[in-house]
mmCIF file with all atom_site columns, C-alpha atoms in Angstrom:
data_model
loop_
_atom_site.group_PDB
_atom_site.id
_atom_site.type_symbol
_atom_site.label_atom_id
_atom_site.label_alt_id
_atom_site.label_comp_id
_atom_site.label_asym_id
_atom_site.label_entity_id
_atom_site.label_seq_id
_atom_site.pdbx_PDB_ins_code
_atom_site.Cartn_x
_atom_site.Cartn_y
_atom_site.Cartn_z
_atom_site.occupancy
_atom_site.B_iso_or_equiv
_atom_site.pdbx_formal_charge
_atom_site.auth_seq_id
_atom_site.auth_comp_id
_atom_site.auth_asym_id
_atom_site.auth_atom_id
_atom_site.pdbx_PDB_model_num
ATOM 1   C CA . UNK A 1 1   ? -3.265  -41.769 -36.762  1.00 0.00 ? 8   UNK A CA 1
ATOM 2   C CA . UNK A 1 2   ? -4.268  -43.616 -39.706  1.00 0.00 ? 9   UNK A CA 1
ATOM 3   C CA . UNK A 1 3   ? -6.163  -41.206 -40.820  1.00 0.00 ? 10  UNK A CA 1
ATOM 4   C CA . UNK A 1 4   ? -3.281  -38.689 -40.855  1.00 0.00 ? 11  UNK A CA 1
ATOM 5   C CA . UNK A 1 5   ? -1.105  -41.178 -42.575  1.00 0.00 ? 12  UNK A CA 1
ATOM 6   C CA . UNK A 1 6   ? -3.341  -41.365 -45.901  1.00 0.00 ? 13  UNK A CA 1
ATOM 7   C CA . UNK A 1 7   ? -4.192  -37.769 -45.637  1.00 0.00 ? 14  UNK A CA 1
ATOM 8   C CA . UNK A 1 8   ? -0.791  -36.972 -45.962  1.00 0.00 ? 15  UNK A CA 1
ATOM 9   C CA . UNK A 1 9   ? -0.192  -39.535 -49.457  1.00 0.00 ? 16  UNK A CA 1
ATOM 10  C CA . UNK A 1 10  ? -3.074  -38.082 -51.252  1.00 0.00 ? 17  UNK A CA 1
ATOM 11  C CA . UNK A 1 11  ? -2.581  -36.559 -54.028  1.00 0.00 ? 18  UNK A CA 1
ATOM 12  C CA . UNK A 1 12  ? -2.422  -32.719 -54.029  1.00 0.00 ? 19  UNK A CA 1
ATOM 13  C CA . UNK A 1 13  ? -2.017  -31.563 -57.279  1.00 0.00 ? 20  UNK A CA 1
ATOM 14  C CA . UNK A 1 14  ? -5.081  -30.295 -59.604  1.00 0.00 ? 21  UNK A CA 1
ATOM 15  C CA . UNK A 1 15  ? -5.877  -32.598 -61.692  1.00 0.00 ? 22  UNK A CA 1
ATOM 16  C CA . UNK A 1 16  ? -6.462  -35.240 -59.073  1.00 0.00 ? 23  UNK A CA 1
ATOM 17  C CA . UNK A 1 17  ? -8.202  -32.604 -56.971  1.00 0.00 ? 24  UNK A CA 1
ATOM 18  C CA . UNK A 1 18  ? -10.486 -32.393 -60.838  1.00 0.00 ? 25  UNK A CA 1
ATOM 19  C CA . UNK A 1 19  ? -10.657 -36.552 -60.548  1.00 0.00 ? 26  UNK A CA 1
ATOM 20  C CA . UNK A 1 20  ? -12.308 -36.570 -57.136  1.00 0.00 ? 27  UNK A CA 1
ATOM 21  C CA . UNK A 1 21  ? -14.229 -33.985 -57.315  1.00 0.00 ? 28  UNK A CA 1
ATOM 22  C CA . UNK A 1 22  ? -12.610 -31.230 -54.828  1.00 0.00 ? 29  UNK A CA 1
ATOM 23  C CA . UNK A 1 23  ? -12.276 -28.792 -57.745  1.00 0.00 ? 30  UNK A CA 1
ATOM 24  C CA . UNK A 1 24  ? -14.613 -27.759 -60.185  1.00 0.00 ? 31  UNK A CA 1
ATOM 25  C CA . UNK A 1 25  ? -14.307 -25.582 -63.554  1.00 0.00 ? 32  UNK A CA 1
ATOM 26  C CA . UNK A 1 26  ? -16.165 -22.294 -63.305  1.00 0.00 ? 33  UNK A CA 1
ATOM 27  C CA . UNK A 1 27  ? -18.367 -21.868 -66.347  1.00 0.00 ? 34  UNK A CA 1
ATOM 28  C CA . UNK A 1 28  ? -17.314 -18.796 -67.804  1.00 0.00 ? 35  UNK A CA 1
ATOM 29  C CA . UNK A 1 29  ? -18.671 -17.527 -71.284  1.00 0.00 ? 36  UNK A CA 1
ATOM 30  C CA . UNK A 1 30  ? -15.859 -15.969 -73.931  1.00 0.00 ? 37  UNK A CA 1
ATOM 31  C CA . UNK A 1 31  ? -16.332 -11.878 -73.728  1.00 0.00 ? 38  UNK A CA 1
ATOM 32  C CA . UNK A 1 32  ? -16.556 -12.293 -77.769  1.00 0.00 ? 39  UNK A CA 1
ATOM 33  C CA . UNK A 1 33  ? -18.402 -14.952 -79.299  1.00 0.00 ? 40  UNK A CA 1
ATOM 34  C CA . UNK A 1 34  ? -18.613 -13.531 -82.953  1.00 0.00 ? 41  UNK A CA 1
ATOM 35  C CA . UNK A 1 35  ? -14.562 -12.724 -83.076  1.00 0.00 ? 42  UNK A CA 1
ATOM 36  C CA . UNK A 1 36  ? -15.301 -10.031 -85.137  1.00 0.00 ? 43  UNK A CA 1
ATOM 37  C CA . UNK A 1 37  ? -13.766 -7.429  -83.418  1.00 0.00 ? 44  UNK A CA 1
ATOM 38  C CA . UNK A 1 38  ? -10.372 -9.019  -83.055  1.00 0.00 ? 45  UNK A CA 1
ATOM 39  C CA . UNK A 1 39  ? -10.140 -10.010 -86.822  1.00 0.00 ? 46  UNK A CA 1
ATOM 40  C CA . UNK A 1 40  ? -10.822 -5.902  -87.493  1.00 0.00 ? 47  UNK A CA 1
ATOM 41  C CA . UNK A 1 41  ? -8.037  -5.355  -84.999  1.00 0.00 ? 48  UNK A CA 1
ATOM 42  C CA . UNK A 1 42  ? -5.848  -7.679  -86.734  1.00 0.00 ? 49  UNK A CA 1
ATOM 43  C CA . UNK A 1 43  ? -6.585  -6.473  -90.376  1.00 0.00 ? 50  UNK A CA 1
ATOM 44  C CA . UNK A 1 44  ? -6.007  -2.529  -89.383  1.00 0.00 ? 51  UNK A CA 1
ATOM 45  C CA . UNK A 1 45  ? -2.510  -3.708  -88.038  1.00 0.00 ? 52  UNK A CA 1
ATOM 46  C CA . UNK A 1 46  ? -1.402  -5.649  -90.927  1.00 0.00 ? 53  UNK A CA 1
ATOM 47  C CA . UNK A 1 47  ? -2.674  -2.456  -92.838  1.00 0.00 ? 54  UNK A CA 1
ATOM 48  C CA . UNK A 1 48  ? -0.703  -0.281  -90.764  1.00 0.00 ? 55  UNK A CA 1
ATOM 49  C CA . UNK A 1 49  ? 1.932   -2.430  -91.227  1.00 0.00 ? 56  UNK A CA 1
ATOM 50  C CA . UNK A 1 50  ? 1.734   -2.211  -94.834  1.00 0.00 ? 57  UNK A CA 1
ATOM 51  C CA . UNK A 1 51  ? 1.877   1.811   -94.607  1.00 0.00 ? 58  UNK A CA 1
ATOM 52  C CA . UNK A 1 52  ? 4.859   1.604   -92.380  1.00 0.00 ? 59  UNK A CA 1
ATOM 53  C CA . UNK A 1 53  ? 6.439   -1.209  -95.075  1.00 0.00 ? 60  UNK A CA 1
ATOM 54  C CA . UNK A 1 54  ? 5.937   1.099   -97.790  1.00 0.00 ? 61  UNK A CA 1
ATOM 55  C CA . UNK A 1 55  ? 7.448   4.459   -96.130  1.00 0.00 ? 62  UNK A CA 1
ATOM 56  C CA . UNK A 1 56  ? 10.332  2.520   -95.853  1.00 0.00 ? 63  UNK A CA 1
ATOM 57  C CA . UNK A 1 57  ? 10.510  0.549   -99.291  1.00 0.00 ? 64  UNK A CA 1
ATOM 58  C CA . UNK A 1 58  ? 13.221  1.504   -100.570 1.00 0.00 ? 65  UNK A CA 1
ATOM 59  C CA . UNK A 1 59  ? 15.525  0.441   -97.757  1.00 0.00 ? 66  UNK A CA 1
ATOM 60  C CA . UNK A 1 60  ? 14.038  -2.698  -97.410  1.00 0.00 ? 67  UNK A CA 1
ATOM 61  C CA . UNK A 1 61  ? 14.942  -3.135  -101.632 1.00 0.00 ? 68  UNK A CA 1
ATOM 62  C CA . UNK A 1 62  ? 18.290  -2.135  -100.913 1.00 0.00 ? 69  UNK A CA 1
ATOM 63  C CA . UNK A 1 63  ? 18.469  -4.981  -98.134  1.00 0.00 ? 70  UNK A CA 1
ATOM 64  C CA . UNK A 1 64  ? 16.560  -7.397  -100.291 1.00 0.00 ? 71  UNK A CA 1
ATOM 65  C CA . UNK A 1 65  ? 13.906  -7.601  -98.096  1.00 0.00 ? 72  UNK A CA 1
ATOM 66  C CA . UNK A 1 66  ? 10.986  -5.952  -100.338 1.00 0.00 ? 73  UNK A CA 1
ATOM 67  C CA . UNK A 1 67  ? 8.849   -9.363  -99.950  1.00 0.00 ? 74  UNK A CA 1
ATOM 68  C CA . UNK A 1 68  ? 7.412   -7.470  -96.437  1.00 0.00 ? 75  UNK A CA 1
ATOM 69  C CA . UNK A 1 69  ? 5.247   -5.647  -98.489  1.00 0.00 ? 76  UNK A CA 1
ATOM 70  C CA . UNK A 1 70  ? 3.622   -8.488  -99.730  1.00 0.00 ? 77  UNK A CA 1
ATOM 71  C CA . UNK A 1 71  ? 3.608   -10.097 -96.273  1.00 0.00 ? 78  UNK A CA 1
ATOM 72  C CA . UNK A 1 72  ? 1.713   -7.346  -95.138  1.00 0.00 ? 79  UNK A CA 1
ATOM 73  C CA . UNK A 1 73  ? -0.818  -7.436  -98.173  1.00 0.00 ? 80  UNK A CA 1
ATOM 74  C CA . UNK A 1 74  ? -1.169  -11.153 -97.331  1.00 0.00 ? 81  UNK A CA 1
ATOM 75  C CA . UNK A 1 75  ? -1.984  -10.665 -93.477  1.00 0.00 ? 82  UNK A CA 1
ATOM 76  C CA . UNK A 1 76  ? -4.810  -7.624  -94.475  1.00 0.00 ? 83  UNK A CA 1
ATOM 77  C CA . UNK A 1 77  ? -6.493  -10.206 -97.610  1.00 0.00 ? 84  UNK A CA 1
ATOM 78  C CA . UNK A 1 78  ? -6.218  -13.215 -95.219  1.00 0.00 ? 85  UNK A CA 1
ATOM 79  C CA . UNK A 1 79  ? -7.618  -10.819 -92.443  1.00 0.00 ? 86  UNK A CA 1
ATOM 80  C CA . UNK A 1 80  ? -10.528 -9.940  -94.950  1.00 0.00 ? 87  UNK A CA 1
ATOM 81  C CA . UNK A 1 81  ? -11.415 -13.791 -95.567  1.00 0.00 ? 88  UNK A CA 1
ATOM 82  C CA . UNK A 1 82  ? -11.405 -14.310 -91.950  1.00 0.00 ? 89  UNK A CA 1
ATOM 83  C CA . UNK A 1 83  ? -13.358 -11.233 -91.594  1.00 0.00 ? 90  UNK A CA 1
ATOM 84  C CA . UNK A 1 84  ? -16.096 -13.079 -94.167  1.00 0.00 ? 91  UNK A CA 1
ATOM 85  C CA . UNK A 1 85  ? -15.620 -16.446 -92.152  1.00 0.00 ? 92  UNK A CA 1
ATOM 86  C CA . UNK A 1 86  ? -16.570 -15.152 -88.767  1.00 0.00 ? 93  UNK A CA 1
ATOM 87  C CA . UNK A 1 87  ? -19.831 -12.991 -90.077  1.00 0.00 ? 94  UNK A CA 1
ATOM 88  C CA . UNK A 1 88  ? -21.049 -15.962 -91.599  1.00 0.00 ? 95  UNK A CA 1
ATOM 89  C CA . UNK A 1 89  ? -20.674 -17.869 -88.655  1.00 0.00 ? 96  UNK A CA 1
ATOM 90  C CA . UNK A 1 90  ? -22.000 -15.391 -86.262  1.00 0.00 ? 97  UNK A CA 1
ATOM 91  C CA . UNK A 1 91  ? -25.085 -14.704 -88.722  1.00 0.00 ? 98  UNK A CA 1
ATOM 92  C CA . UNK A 1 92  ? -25.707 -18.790 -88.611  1.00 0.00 ? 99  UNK A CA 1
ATOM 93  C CA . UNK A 1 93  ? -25.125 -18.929 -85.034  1.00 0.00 ? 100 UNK A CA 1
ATOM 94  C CA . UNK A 1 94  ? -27.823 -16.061 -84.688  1.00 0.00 ? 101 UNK A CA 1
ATOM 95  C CA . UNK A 1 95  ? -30.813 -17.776 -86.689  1.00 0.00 ? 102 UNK A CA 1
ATOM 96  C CA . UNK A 1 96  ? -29.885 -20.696 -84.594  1.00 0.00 ? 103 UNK A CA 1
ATOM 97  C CA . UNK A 1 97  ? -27.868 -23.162 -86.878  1.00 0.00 ? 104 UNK A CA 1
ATOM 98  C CA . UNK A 1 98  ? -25.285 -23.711 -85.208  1.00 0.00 ? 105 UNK A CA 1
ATOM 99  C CA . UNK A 1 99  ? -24.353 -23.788 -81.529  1.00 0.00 ? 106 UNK A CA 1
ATOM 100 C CA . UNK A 1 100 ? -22.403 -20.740 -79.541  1.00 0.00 ? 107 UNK A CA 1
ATOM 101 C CA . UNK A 1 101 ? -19.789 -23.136 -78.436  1.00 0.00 ? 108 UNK A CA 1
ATOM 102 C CA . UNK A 1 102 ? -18.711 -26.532 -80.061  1.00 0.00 ? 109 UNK A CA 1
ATOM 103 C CA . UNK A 1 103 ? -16.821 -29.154 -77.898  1.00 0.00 ? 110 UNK A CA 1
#
C-alpha cells in the first residue's frame, strides 16, 4: 500500500524521468555537418529575392520602400561570407582540426 502511495507522488514529467535515469537521449548525428547546402539554399533565395525586388522597383520607390533592394544584396553578400565560413570549417574539420561537434 505503501508502495502505491509513493508511486503515485513521483514525479512524472521528463526531466525528472532524465534525473533518474528512466529516459535517455538517443544519439542522433545532424543529416548536415558541413551546412553548406543550407547556406546555398539561403543565398539563391535572397538572390531570387533580389530579382523579384528589382521587377518591382519602381513601386517600391514610389512607396519609399527602395531600401529592399539593398536588403536583399545584404542577405546574398552575408550568405557568401557564410558560404566562406562553413568551407573553411568543414575543410578543418576534414584534416582533423577540429571536432564534428563542439559542446
Amino acid at each position: 500500500m505503501s508502495d502505491e502511495r509513493e508511486a503515485s507522488k513521483k514525479r512524472t514529467d521528463p526531466t525528472s524521468q532524465l534525473a533518474r535515469g528512466e529516459l535517455v537521449h538517443a544519439e542522433v548525428k545532424p543529416l548536415d555537418l558541413s551546412g553548406i547546402p543550407s547556406v546555398i539554399v539561403g543565398i539563391i533565395a535572397w538572390a531570387v529575392a533580389f530579382v523579384v525586388v528589382l521587377i518591382f522597383r519602381d513601386e517600391l520607390k514610389e512607396d519609399g520602400l527602395e531600401w529592399w533592394l539593398w536588403v536583399t544584396v545584404a542577405g546574398f553578400g552575408l550568405g557568401l561570407i557564410g558560404l566562406w565560413y562553413c568551407r573553411r570549417r568543414w575543410a578543418a574539420i576534414q584534416a582533423g582540426h577540429r571536432p564534428e561537434h563542439e559542446d
